[in-house]
Coordinates of C-alpha atoms in Angstrom, one line a residue:
X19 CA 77.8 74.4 65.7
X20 CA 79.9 77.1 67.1
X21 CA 78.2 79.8 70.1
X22 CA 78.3 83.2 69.1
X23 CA 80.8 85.1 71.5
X24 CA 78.3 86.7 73.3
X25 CA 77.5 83.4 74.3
X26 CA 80.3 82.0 75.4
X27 CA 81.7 84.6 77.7
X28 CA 78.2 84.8 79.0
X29 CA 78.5 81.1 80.0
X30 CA 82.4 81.4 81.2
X31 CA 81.0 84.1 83.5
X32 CA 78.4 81.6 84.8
X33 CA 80.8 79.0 85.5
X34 CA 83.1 81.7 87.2
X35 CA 80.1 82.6 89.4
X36 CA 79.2 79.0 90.5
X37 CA 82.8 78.5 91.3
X38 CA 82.6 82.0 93.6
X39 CA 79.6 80.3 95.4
X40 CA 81.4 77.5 96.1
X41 CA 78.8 75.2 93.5
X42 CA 79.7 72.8 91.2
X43 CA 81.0 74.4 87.6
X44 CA 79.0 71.8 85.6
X45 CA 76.0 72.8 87.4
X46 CA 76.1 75.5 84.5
X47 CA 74.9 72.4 82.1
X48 CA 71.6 73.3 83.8
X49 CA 71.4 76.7 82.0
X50 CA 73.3 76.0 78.6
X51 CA 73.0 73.3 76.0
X52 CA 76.7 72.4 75.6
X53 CA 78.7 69.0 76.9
X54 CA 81.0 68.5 79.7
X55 CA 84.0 68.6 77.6
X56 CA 83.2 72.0 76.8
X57 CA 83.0 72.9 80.5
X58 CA 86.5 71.6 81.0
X59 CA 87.6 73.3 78.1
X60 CA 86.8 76.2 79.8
X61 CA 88.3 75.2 83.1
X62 CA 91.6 74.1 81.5
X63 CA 91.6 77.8 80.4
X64 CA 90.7 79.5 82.9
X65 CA 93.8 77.7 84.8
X66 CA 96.0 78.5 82.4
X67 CA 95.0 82.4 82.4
X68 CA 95.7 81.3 86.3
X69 CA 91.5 83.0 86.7
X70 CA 90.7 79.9 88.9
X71 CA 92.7 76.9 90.8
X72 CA 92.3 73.6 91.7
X73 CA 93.0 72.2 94.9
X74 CA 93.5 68.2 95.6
X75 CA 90.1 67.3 96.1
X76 CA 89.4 68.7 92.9
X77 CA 87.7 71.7 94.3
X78 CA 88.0 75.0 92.0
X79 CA 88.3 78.4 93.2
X80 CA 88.7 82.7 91.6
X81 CA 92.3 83.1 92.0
X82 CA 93.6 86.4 92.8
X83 CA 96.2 86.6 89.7
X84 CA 97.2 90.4 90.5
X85 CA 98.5 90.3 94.0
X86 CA 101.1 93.2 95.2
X87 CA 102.5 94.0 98.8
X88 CA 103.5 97.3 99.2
X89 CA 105.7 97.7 102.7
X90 CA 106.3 101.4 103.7
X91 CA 107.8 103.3 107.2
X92 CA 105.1 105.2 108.3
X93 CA 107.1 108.7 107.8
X94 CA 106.2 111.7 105.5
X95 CA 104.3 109.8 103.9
X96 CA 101.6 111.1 101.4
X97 CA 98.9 109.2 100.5
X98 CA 98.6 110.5 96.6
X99 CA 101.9 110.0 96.0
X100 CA 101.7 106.3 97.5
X101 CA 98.5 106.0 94.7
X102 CA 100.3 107.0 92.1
X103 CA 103.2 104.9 92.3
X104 CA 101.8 101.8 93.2
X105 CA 98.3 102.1 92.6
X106 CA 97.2 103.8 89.5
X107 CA 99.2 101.2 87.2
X108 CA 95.8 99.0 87.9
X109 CA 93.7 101.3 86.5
X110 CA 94.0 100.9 82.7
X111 CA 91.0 98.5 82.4
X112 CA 88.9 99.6 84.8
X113 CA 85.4 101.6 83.9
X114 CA 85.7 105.3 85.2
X115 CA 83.0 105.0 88.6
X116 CA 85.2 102.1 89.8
X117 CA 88.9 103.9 89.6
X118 CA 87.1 106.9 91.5
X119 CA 85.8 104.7 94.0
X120 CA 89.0 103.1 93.9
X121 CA 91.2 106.4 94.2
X122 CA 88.9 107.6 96.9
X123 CA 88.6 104.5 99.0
X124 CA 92.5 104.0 99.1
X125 CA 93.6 107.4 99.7
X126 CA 91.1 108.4 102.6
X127 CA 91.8 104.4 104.4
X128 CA 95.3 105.0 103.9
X129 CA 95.4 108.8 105.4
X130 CA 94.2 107.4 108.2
X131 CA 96.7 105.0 109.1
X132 CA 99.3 107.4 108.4
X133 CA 98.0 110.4 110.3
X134 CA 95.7 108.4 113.3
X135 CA 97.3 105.0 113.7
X136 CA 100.6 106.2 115.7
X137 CA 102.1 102.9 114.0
X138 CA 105.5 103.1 112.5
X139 CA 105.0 100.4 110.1
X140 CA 102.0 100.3 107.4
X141 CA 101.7 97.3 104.8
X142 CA 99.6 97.9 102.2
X143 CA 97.9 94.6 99.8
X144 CA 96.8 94.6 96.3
X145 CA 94.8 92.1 95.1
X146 CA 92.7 91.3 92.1
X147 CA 90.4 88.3 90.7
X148 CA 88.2 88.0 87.7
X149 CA 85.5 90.1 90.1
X150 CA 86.9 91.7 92.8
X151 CA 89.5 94.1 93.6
X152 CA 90.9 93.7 97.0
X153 CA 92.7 96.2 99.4
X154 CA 94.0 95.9 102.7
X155 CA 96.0 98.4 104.4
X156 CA 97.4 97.2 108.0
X157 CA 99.7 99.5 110.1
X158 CA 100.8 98.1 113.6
X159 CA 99.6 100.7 115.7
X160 CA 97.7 101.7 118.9
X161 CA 94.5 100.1 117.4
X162 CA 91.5 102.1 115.9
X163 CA 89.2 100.3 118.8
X164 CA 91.3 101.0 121.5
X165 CA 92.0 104.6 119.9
X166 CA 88.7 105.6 119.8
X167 CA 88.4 104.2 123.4
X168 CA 90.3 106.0 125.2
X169 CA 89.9 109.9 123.2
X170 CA 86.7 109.1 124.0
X171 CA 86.3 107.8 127.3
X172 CA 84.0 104.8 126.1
X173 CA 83.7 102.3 128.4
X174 CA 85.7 99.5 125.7
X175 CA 86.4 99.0 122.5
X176 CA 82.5 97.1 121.7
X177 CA 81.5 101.1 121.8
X178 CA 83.4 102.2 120.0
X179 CA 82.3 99.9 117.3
X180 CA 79.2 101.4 117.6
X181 CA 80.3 104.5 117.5
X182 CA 82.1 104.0 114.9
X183 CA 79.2 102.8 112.7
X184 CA 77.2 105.7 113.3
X185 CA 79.8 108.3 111.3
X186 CA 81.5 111.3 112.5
X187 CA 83.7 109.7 114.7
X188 CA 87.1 111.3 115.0
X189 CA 90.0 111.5 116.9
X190 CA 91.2 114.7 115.7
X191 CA 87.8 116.9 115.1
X192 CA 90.1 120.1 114.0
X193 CA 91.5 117.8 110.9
X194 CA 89.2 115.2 109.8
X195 CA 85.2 115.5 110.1
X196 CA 84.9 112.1 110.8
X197 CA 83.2 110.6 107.6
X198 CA 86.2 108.8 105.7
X199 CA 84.9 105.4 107.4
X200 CA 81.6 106.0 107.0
X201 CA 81.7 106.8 103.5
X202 CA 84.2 104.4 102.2
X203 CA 82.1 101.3 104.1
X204 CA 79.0 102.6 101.6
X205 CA 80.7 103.3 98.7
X206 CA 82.5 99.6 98.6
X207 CA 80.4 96.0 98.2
X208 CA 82.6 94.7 101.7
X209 CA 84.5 96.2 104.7
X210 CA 86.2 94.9 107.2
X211 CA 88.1 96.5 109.9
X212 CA 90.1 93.9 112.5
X213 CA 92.5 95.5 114.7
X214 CA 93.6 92.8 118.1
X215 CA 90.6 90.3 118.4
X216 CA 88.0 93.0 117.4
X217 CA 86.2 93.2 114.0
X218 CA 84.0 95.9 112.3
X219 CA 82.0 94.6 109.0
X220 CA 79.7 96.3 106.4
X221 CA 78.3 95.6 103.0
X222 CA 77.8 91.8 101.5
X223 CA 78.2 89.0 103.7
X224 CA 78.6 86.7 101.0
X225 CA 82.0 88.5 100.2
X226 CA 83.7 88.2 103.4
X227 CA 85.4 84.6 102.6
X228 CA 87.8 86.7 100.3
X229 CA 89.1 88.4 103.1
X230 CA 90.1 85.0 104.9
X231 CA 91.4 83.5 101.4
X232 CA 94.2 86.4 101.1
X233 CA 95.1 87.3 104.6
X234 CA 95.7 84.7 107.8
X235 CA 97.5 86.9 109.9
X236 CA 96.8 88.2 113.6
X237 CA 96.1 91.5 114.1
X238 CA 98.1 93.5 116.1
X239 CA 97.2 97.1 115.2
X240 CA 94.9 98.1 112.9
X241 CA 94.0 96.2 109.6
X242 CA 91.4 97.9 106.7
X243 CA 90.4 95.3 104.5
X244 CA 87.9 96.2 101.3
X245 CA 86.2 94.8 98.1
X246 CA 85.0 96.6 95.0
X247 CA 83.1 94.7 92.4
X248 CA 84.7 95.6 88.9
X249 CA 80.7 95.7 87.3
X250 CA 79.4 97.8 89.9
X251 CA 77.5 101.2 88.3
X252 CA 77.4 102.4 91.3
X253 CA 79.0 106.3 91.6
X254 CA 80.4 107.8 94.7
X255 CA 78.0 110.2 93.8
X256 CA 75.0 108.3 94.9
X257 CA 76.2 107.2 98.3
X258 CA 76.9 110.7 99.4
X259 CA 73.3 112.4 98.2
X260 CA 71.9 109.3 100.2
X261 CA 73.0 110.8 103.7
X262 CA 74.0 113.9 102.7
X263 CA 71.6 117.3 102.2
X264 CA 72.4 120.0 99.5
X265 CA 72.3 123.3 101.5
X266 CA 72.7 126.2 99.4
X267 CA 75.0 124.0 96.7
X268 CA 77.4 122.1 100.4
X269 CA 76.6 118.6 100.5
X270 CA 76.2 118.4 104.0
X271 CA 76.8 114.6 105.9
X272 CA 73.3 114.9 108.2
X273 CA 71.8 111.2 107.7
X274 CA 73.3 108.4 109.3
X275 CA 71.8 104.5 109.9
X276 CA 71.8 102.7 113.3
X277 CA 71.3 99.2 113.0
X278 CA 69.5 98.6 116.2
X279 CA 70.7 94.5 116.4
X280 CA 73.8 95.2 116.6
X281 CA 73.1 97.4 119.9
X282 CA 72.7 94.0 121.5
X283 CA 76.0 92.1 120.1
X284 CA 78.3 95.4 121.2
X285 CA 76.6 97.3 123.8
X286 CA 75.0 93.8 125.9
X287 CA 71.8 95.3 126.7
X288 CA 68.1 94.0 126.5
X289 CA 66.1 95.3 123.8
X290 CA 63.9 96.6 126.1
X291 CA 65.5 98.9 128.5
X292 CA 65.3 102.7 128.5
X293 CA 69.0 102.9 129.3
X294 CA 69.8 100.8 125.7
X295 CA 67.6 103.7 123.9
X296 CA 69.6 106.2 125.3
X297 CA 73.1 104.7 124.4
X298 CA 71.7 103.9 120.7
X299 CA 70.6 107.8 120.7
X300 CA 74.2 109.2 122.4
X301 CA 75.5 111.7 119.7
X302 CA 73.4 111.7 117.2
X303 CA 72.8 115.3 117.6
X304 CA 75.4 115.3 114.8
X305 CA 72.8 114.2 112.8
X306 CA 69.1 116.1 111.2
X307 CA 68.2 112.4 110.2
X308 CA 68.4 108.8 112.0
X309 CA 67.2 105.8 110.5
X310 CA 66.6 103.3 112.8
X311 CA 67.1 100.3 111.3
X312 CA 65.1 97.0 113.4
X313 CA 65.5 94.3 110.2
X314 CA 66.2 91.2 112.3
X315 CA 64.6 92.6 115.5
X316 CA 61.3 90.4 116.9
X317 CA 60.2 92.7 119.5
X318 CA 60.9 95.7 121.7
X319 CA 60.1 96.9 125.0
X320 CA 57.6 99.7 125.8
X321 CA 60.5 101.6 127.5
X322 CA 63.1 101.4 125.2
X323 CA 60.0 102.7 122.1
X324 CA 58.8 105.9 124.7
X325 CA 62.8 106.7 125.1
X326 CA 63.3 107.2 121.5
X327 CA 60.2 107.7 119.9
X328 CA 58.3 110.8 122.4
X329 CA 61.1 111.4 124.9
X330 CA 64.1 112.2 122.7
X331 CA 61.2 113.3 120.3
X332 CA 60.0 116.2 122.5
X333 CA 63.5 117.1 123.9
X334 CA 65.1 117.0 120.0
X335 CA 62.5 118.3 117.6
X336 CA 65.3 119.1 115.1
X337 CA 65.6 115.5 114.5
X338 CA 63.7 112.8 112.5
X339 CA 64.3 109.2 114.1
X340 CA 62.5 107.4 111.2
X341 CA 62.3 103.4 112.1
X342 CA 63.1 101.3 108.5
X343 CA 62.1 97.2 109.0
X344 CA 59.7 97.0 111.8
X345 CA 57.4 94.2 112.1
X346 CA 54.1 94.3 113.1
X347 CA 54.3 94.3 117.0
X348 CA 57.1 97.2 117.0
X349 CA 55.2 99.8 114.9
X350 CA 52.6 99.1 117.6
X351 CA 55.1 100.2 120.4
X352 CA 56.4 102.9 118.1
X353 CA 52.8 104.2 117.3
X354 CA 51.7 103.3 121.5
X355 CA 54.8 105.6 122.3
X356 CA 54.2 108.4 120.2
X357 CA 50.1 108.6 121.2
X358 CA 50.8 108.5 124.5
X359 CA 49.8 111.8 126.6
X360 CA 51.3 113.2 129.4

């Protein structure tokens, strides 16, 4: 008896996502009443619609069938034009949210290497699987890192990470507010930003193998590197109301996340010191809201909690600090810090 179609494209998807885990494809026999030699059917076809490929251990893996390298001089150049001459042909088949997503993404990562990178040379990669659309867009300048360094008089480039991740980080505050980053690391499903033998990452772990599978090279300058899932619902729409506040009709960028963990890998300072409160806290007065992210955090010190939690408190009353992912033990150092009287 022949499956309805419904059923059968729901069960090449399955395969297709077992092979994107790195799992056996007839591990789908688990799910679906059909043979082997149905499986291999499928396999066989997916091949020859070059969707997966085979290495010589008989391993399968998504195949990026669209692939495009796009190599420009970095003069008067204009990011909408570059869209629409090399980009927007990949747009045909794509649901409306994820070709504005993909319009936005490209053009505000792009403006940047043109306009902040000093590079005279920017490479741009198009890339596309059964899932995913990939972007990378490398020019071989100064280095963000290094950029944001030295306008900034950081002590190295593992602040300006940091900083970075924070939002409203610019190098040129008369042009650009600062939020193209920011914004374009929510609005995608993985970013990655390597530039020398320094990397910045957001969104889904799980997705940052592609990035290795389509580019190898060393990084000398700056390299943006994204993912979009092609089934995403997600709108830009969303991901700016979620930091943003509607004053009288302005979306206004006010709300930004600090994952405190990370304070530790970059800034190499003890989770309990007062002095690591105070470099988590350093310009936030950008910002009406702070969530203060401790997932993957065991415990804090009673310095570091009274820094942040009455001390910055009392002296910024504008601004909410509101922890997200605390254990037991560190909403007792929050609540200690903010009873205490003095």
């Amino acid at each position: 008896m022949s499956l309805k179609k419904e059923i059968r494209e729901e069960i090449k998807e399955k395969i297709l996502r077992l092979i994107q885990k790195k799992e056996s494809p007839y591990l789908v026999l688990n799910y679906y009443k059909i043979s082997r030699q149905t499986v291999y059917k499928y396999l066989k076809d997916f091949m020859t619609n070059k969707i997966i490929i085979k290495n010589s251990k008989n391993e399968y893996f998504i195949n990026y069938y669209i692939h495009d390298v796009i190599k420009l001089k970095n003069k008067n150049l204009q990011e909408d034009l570059i869209y629409r001459d090399y980009i927007r042909k990949y747009e045909k088949d794509k649901k409306d949210n994820i070709v504005r997503i993909l319009s936005y993404t490209f053009s505000e990562i792009l403006n940047n290497a043109i306009e902040h990178s000093e590079g005279k040379n920017i490479i741009i990669t198009y890339a596309e699987n059964f899932f995913y659309i990939y972007i990378s867009i490398l020019d071989d300048g100064v280095g963000i890192f290094k950029k944001i360094q030295r306008d900034h008089n950081l002590k190295n480039e593992n602040e300006a990470i940091f900083e970075l991740k924070k939002g409203k980080m610019t190098s040129d505050s008369e042009h650009h507010s600062g939020e193209g980053i920011f914004f374009t690391s929510k609005v995608v499903d993985a970013f990655l930003i390597e530039s020398y033998n320094k990397q910045f990452k957001a969104g889904n772990e799980l997705f940052f193998y592609s990035f290795e599978q389509i580019s190898d090279i060393n990084i000398e300058g700056t390299a943006v590197a994204f993912l979009i899932d092609k089934n995403t619902d997600r709108k830009i729409k969303d991901v700016f109301d979620a930091y943003t506040t509607d004053d009288d009709g302005i979306g206004i960028f006010n709300k930004t996340e600090i994952t405190v963990h990370l304070a530790q890998e970059y800034l190499d300072f003890p989770m309990v010191s007062r002095s690591l409160a105070r470099r988590i806290l350093s310009n936030i007065d950008k910002f009406k809201v702070v969530f203060l992210d401790f997932a993957n955090i065991e415990t804090i010190g009673q310095g570091f909690a009274d820094e942040i939690f009455r001390v910055f408190k009392n002296k910024h009353p504008e601004i909410s600090i509101i922890p997200i992912n605390a254990n037991e033990e560190i909403e007792f150092m929050i609540k200690r810090a903010t009873n205490t009287k003095f």
